[in-house]
PDB file of C-alpha atoms in Angstrom:
ATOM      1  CA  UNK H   1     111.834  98.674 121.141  1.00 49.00           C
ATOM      2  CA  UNK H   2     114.925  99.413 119.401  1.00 54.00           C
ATOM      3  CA  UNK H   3     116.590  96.351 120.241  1.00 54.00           C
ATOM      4  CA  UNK H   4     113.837  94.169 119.186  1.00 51.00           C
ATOM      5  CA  UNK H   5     113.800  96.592 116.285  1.00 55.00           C
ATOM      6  CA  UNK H   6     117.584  95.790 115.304  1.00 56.00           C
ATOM      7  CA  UNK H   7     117.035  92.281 116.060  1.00 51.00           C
ATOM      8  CA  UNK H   8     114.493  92.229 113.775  1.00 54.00           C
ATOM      9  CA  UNK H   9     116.306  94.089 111.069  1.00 57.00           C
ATOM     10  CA  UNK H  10     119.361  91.161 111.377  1.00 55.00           C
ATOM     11  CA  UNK H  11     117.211  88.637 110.897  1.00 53.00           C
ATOM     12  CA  UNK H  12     116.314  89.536 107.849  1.00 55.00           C
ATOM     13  CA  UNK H  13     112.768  91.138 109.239  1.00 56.00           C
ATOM     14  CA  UNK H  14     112.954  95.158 108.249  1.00 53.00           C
ATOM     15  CA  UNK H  15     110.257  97.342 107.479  1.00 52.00           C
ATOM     16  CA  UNK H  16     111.083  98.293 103.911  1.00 53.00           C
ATOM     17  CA  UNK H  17     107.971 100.571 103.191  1.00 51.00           C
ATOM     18  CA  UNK H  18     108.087 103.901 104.042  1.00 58.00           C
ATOM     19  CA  UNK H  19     103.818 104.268 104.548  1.00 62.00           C
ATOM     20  CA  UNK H  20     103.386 103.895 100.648  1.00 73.00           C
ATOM     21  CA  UNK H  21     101.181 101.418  99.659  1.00 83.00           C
ATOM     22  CA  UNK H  22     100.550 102.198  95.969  1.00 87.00           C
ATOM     23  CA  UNK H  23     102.150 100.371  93.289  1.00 92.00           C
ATOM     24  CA  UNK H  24     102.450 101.531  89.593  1.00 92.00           C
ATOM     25  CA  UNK H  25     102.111  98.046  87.911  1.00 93.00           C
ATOM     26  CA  UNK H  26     100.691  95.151  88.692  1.00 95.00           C
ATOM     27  CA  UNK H  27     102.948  92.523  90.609  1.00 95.00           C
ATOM     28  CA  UNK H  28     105.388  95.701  92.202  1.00 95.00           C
ATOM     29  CA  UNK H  29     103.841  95.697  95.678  1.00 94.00           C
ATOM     30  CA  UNK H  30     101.305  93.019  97.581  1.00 96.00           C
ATOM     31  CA  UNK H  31      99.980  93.007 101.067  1.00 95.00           C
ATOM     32  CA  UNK H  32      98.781  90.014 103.305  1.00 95.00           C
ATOM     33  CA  UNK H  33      97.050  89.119 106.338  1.00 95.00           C
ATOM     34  CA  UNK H  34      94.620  86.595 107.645  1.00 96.00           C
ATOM     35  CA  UNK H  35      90.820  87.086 108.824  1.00 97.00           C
ATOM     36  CA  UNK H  36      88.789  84.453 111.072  1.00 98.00           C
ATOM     37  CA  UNK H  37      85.443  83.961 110.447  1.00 98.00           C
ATOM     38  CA  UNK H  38      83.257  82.460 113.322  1.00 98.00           C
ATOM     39  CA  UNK H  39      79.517  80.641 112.350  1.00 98.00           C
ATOM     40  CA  UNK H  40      77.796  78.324 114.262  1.00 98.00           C
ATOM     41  CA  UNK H  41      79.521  74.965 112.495  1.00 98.00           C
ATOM     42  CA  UNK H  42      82.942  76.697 113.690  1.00 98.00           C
ATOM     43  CA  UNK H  43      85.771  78.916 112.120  1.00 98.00           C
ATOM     44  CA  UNK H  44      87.526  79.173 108.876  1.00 98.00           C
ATOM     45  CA  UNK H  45      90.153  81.438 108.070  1.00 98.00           C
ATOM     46  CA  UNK H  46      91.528  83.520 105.048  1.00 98.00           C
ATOM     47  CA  UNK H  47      94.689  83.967 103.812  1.00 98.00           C
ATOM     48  CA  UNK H  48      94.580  86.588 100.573  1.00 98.00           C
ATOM     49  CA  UNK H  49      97.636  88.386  98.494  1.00 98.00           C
ATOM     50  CA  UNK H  50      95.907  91.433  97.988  1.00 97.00           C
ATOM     51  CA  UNK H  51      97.799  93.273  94.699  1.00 96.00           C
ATOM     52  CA  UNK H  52      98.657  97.249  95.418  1.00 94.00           C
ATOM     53  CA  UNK H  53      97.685  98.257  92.180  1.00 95.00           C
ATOM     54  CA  UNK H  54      94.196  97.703  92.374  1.00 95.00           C
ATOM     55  CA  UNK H  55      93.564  95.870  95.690  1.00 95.00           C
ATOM     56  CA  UNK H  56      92.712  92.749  93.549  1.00 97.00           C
ATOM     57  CA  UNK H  57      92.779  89.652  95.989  1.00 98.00           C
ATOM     58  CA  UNK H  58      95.249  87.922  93.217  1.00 97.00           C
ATOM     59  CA  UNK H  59      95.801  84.917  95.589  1.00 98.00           C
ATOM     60  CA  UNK H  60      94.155  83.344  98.320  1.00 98.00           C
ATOM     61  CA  UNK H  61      93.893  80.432 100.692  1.00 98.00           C
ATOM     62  CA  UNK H  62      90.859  78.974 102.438  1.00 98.00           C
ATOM     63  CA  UNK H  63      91.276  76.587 105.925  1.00 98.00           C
ATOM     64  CA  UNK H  64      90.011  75.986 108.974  1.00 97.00           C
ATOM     65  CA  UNK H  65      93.285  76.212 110.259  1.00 97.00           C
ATOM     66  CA  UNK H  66      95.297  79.437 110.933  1.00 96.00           C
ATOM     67  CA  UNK H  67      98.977  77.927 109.998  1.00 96.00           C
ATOM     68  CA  UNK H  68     101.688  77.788 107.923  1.00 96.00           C
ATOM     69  CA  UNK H  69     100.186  76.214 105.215  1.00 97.00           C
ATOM     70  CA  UNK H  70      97.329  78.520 104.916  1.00 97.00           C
ATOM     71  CA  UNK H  71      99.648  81.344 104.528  1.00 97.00           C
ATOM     72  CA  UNK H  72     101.962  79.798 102.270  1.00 97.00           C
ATOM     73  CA  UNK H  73      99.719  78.775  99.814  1.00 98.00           C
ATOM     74  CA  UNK H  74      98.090  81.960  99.110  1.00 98.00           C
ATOM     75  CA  UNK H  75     101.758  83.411  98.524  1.00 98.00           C
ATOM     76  CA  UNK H  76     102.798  80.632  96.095  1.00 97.00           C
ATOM     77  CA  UNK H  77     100.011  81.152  94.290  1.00 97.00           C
ATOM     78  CA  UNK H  78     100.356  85.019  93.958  1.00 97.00           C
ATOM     79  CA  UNK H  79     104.509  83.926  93.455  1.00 97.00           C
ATOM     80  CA  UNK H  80     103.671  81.448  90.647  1.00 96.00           C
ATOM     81  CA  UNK H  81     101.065  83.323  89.062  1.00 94.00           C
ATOM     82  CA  UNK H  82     103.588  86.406  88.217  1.00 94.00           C
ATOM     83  CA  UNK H  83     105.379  86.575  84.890  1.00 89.00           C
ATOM     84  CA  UNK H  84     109.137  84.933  85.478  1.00 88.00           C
ATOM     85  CA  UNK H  85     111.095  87.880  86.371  1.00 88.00           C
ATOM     86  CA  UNK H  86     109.044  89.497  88.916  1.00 91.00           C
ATOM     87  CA  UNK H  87     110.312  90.699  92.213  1.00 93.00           C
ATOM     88  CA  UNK H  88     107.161  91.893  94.445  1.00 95.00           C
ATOM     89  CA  UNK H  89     107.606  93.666  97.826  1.00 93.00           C
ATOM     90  CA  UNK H  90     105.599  91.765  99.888  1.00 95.00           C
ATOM     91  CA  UNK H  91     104.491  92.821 102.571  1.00 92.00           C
ATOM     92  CA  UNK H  92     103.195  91.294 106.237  1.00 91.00           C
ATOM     93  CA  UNK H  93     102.124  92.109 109.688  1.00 87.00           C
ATOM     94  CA  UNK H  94     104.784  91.174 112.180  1.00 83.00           C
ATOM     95  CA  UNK H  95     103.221  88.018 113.076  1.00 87.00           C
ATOM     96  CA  UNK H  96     104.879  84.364 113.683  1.00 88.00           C
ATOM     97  CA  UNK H  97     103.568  82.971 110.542  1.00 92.00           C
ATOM     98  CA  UNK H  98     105.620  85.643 108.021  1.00 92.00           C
ATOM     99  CA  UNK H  99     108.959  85.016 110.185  1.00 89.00           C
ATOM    100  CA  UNK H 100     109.587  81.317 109.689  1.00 93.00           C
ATOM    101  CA  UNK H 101     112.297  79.584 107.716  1.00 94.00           C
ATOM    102  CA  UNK H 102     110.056  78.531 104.920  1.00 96.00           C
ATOM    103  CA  UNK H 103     108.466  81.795 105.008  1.00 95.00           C
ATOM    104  CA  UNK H 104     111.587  83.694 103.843  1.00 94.00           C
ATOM    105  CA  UNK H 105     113.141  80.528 101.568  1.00 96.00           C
ATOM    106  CA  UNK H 106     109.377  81.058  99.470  1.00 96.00           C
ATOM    107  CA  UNK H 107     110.000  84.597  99.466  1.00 95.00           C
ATOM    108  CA  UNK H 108     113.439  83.733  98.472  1.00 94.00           C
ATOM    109  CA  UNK H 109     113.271  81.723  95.748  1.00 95.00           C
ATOM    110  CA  UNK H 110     110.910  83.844  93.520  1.00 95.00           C
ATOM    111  CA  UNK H 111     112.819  86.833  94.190  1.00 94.00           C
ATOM    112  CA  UNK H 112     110.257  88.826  96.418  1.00 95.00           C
ATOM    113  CA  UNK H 113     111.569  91.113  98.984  1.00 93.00           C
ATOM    114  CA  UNK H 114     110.081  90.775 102.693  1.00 92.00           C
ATOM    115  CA  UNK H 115     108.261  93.450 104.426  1.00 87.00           C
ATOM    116  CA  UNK H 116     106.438  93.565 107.652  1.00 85.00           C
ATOM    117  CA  UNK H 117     104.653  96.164 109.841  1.00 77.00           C
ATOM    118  CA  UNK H 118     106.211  98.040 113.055  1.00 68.00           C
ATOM    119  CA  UNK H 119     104.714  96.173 116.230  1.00 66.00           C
ATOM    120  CA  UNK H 120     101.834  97.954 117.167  1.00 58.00           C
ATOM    121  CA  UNK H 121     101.216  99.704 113.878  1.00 60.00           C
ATOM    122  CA  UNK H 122      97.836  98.661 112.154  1.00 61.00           C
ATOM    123  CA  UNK H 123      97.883 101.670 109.546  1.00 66.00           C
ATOM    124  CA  UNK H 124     100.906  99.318 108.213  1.00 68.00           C
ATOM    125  CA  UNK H 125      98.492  96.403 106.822  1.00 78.00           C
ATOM    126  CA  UNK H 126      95.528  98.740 106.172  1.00 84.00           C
ATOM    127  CA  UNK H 127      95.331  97.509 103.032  1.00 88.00           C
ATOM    128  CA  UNK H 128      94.490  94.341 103.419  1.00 92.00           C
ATOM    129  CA  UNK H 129      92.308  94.913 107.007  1.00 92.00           C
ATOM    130  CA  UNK H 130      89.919  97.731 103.986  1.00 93.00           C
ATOM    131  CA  UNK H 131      89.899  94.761 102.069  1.00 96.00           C
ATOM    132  CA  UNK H 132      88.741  92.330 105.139  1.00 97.00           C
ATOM    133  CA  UNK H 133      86.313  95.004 106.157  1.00 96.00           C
ATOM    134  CA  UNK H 134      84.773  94.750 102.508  1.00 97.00           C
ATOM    135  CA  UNK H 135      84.571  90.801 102.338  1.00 98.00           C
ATOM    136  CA  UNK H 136      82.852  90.981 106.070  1.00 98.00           C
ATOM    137  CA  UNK H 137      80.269  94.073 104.993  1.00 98.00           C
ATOM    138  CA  UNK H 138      79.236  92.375 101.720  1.00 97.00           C
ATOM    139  CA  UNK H 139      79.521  88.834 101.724  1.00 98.00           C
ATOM    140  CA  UNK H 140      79.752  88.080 105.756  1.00 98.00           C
ATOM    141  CA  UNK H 141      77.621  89.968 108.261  1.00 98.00           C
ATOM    142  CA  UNK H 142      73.588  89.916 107.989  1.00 96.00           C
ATOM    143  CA  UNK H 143      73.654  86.093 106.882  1.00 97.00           C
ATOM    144  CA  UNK H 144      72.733  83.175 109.074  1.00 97.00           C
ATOM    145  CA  UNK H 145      75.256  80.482 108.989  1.00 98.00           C
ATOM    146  CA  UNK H 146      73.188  78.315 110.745  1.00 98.00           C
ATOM    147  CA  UNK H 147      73.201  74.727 109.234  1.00 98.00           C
ATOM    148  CA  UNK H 148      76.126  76.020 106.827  1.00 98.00           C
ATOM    149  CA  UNK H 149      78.341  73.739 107.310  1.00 98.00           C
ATOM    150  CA  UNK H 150      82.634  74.406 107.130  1.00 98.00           C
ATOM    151  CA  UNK H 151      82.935  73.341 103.446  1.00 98.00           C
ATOM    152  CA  UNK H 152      79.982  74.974 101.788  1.00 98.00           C
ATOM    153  CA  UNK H 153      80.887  78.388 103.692  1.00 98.00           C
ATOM    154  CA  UNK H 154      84.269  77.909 102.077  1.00 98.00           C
ATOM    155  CA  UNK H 155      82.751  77.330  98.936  1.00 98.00           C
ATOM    156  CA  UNK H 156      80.705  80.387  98.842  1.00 98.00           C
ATOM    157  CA  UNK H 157      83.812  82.730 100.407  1.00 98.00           C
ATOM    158  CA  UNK H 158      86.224  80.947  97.216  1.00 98.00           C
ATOM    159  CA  UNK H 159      82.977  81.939  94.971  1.00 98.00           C
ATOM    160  CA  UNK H 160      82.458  85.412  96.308  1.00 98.00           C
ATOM    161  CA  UNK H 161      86.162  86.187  96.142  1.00 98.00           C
ATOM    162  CA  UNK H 162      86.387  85.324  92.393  1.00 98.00           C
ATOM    163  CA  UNK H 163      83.048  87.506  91.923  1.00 98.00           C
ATOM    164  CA  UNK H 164      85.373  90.234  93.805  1.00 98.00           C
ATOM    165  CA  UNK H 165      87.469  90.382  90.779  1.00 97.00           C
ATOM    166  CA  UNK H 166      85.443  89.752  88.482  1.00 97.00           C
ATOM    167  CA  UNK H 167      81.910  90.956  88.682  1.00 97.00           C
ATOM    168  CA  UNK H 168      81.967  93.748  92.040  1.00 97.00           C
ATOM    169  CA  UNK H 169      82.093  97.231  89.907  1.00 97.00           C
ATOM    170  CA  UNK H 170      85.037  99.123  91.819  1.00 96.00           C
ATOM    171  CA  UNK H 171      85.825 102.849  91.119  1.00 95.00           C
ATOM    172  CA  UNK H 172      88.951 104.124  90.180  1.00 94.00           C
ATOM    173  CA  UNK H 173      90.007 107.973  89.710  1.00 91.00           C
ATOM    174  CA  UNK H 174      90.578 109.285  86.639  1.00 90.00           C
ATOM    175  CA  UNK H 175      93.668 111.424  85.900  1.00 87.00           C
ATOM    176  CA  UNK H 176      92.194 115.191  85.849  1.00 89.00           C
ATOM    177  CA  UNK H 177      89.629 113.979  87.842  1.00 91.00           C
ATOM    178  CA  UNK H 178      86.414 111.579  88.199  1.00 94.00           C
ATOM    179  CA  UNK H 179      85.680 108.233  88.722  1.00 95.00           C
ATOM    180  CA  UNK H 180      85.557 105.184  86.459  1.00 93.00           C
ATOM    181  CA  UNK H 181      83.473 101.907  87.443  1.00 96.00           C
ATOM    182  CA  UNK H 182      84.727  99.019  86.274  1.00 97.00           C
ATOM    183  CA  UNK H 183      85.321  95.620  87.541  1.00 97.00           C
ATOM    184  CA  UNK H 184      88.803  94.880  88.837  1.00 97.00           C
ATOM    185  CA  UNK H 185      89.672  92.033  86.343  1.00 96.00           C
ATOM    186  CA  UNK H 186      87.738  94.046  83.601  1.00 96.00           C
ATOM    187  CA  UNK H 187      90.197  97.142  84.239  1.00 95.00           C
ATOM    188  CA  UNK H 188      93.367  95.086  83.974  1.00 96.00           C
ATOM    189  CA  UNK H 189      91.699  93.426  80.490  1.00 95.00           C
ATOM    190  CA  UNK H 190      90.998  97.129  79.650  1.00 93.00           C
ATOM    191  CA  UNK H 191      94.297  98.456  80.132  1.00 93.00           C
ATOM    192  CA  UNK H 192      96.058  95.217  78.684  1.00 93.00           C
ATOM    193  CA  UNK H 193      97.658  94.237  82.031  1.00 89.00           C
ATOM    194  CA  UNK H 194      97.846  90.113  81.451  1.00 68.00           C
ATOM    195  CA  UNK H 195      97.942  89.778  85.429  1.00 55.00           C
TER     196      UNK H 195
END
């Protein structure tokens, strides 16, 4: 383990988080993953930037295929959609997809810094795998899929995560104590956060 670890480390791969997965701003700290969805017409596969700051999904990507591209247009769009400046931690399992040359040179270019989990360590993406578990307990599990076919179920994921921002009431503590409900984009409007 600690030579894969090193190897790792001198390729640029190091675990920069030390368990803290809170950000103070939006655009400081994002998380990423993908999830497979399986229905009877066959599987399609999500690729989200989920922002620390509020767990808004701020980015995502929609395919049928688990690949590169899937992965690497969710994080351009998070990337592009941050005010010029910006220089995110982003953050990764350990997987193939997050260790390839155009990976880092997208990473690169906009300034974010690389992060991936330990091998073996799931409590290192639970951010985004909460925010799977969500998307599979409300909009997933206790449909039937049947005669849904790949586009229209990717149509009504894309609509249900822009309800997810928009329209799913969220709570959020209060200092001193308590808990606010309020919708993830209405929040950021609230608090005058243009992101």
């Amino acid at each position: 383990p600690r030579e894969r670890a090193l190897a790792r480390r001198e390729a640029g791969e190091d675990f920069r988080l030390a368990h803290d997965f809170s950000a103070a701003a939006p655009g400081e700290l994002a998380v990423t993953d993908v999830t497979e969805f399986s229905i009877p017409a066959g599987k399609v596969y999500l690729s989200p930037v989920i922002d620390c700051f509020d767990g808004e999904p701020a980015s995502w990507s929609i395919s049928g295929h688990p690949d590169k591209a899937l992965c690497e247009g969710s994080l351009a769009g998070y990337l592009e959609g941050l005010p010029e400046g910006a220089s995110p931690l982003v953050h990764s399992d350990g997987g193939a997809l997050y260790r390839t040359a155009s990976w880092k040179a997208l990473c690169a270019s906009h300034g974010a810094t690389r992060s991936m989990s330990r091998k073996a360590c799931c409590p290192d993406n639970a951010r985004a795998e909460g925010f799977f578990g969500a998307v599979k307990e409300e909009f997933f599990y206790g449909r039937d899929w049947t005669g849904c076919s790949l586009k229209r179920f990717s149509e009504e994921l894309d609509g249900y995560l822009h309800w997810y921002v928009e329209g799913r009431l969220k709570g959020f503590g209060r200092p001193g104590g308590g808990v606010d409900y309020e919708t993830i984009a209405g929040r950021r409007r609230r608090l005058g956060l243009g992101l």
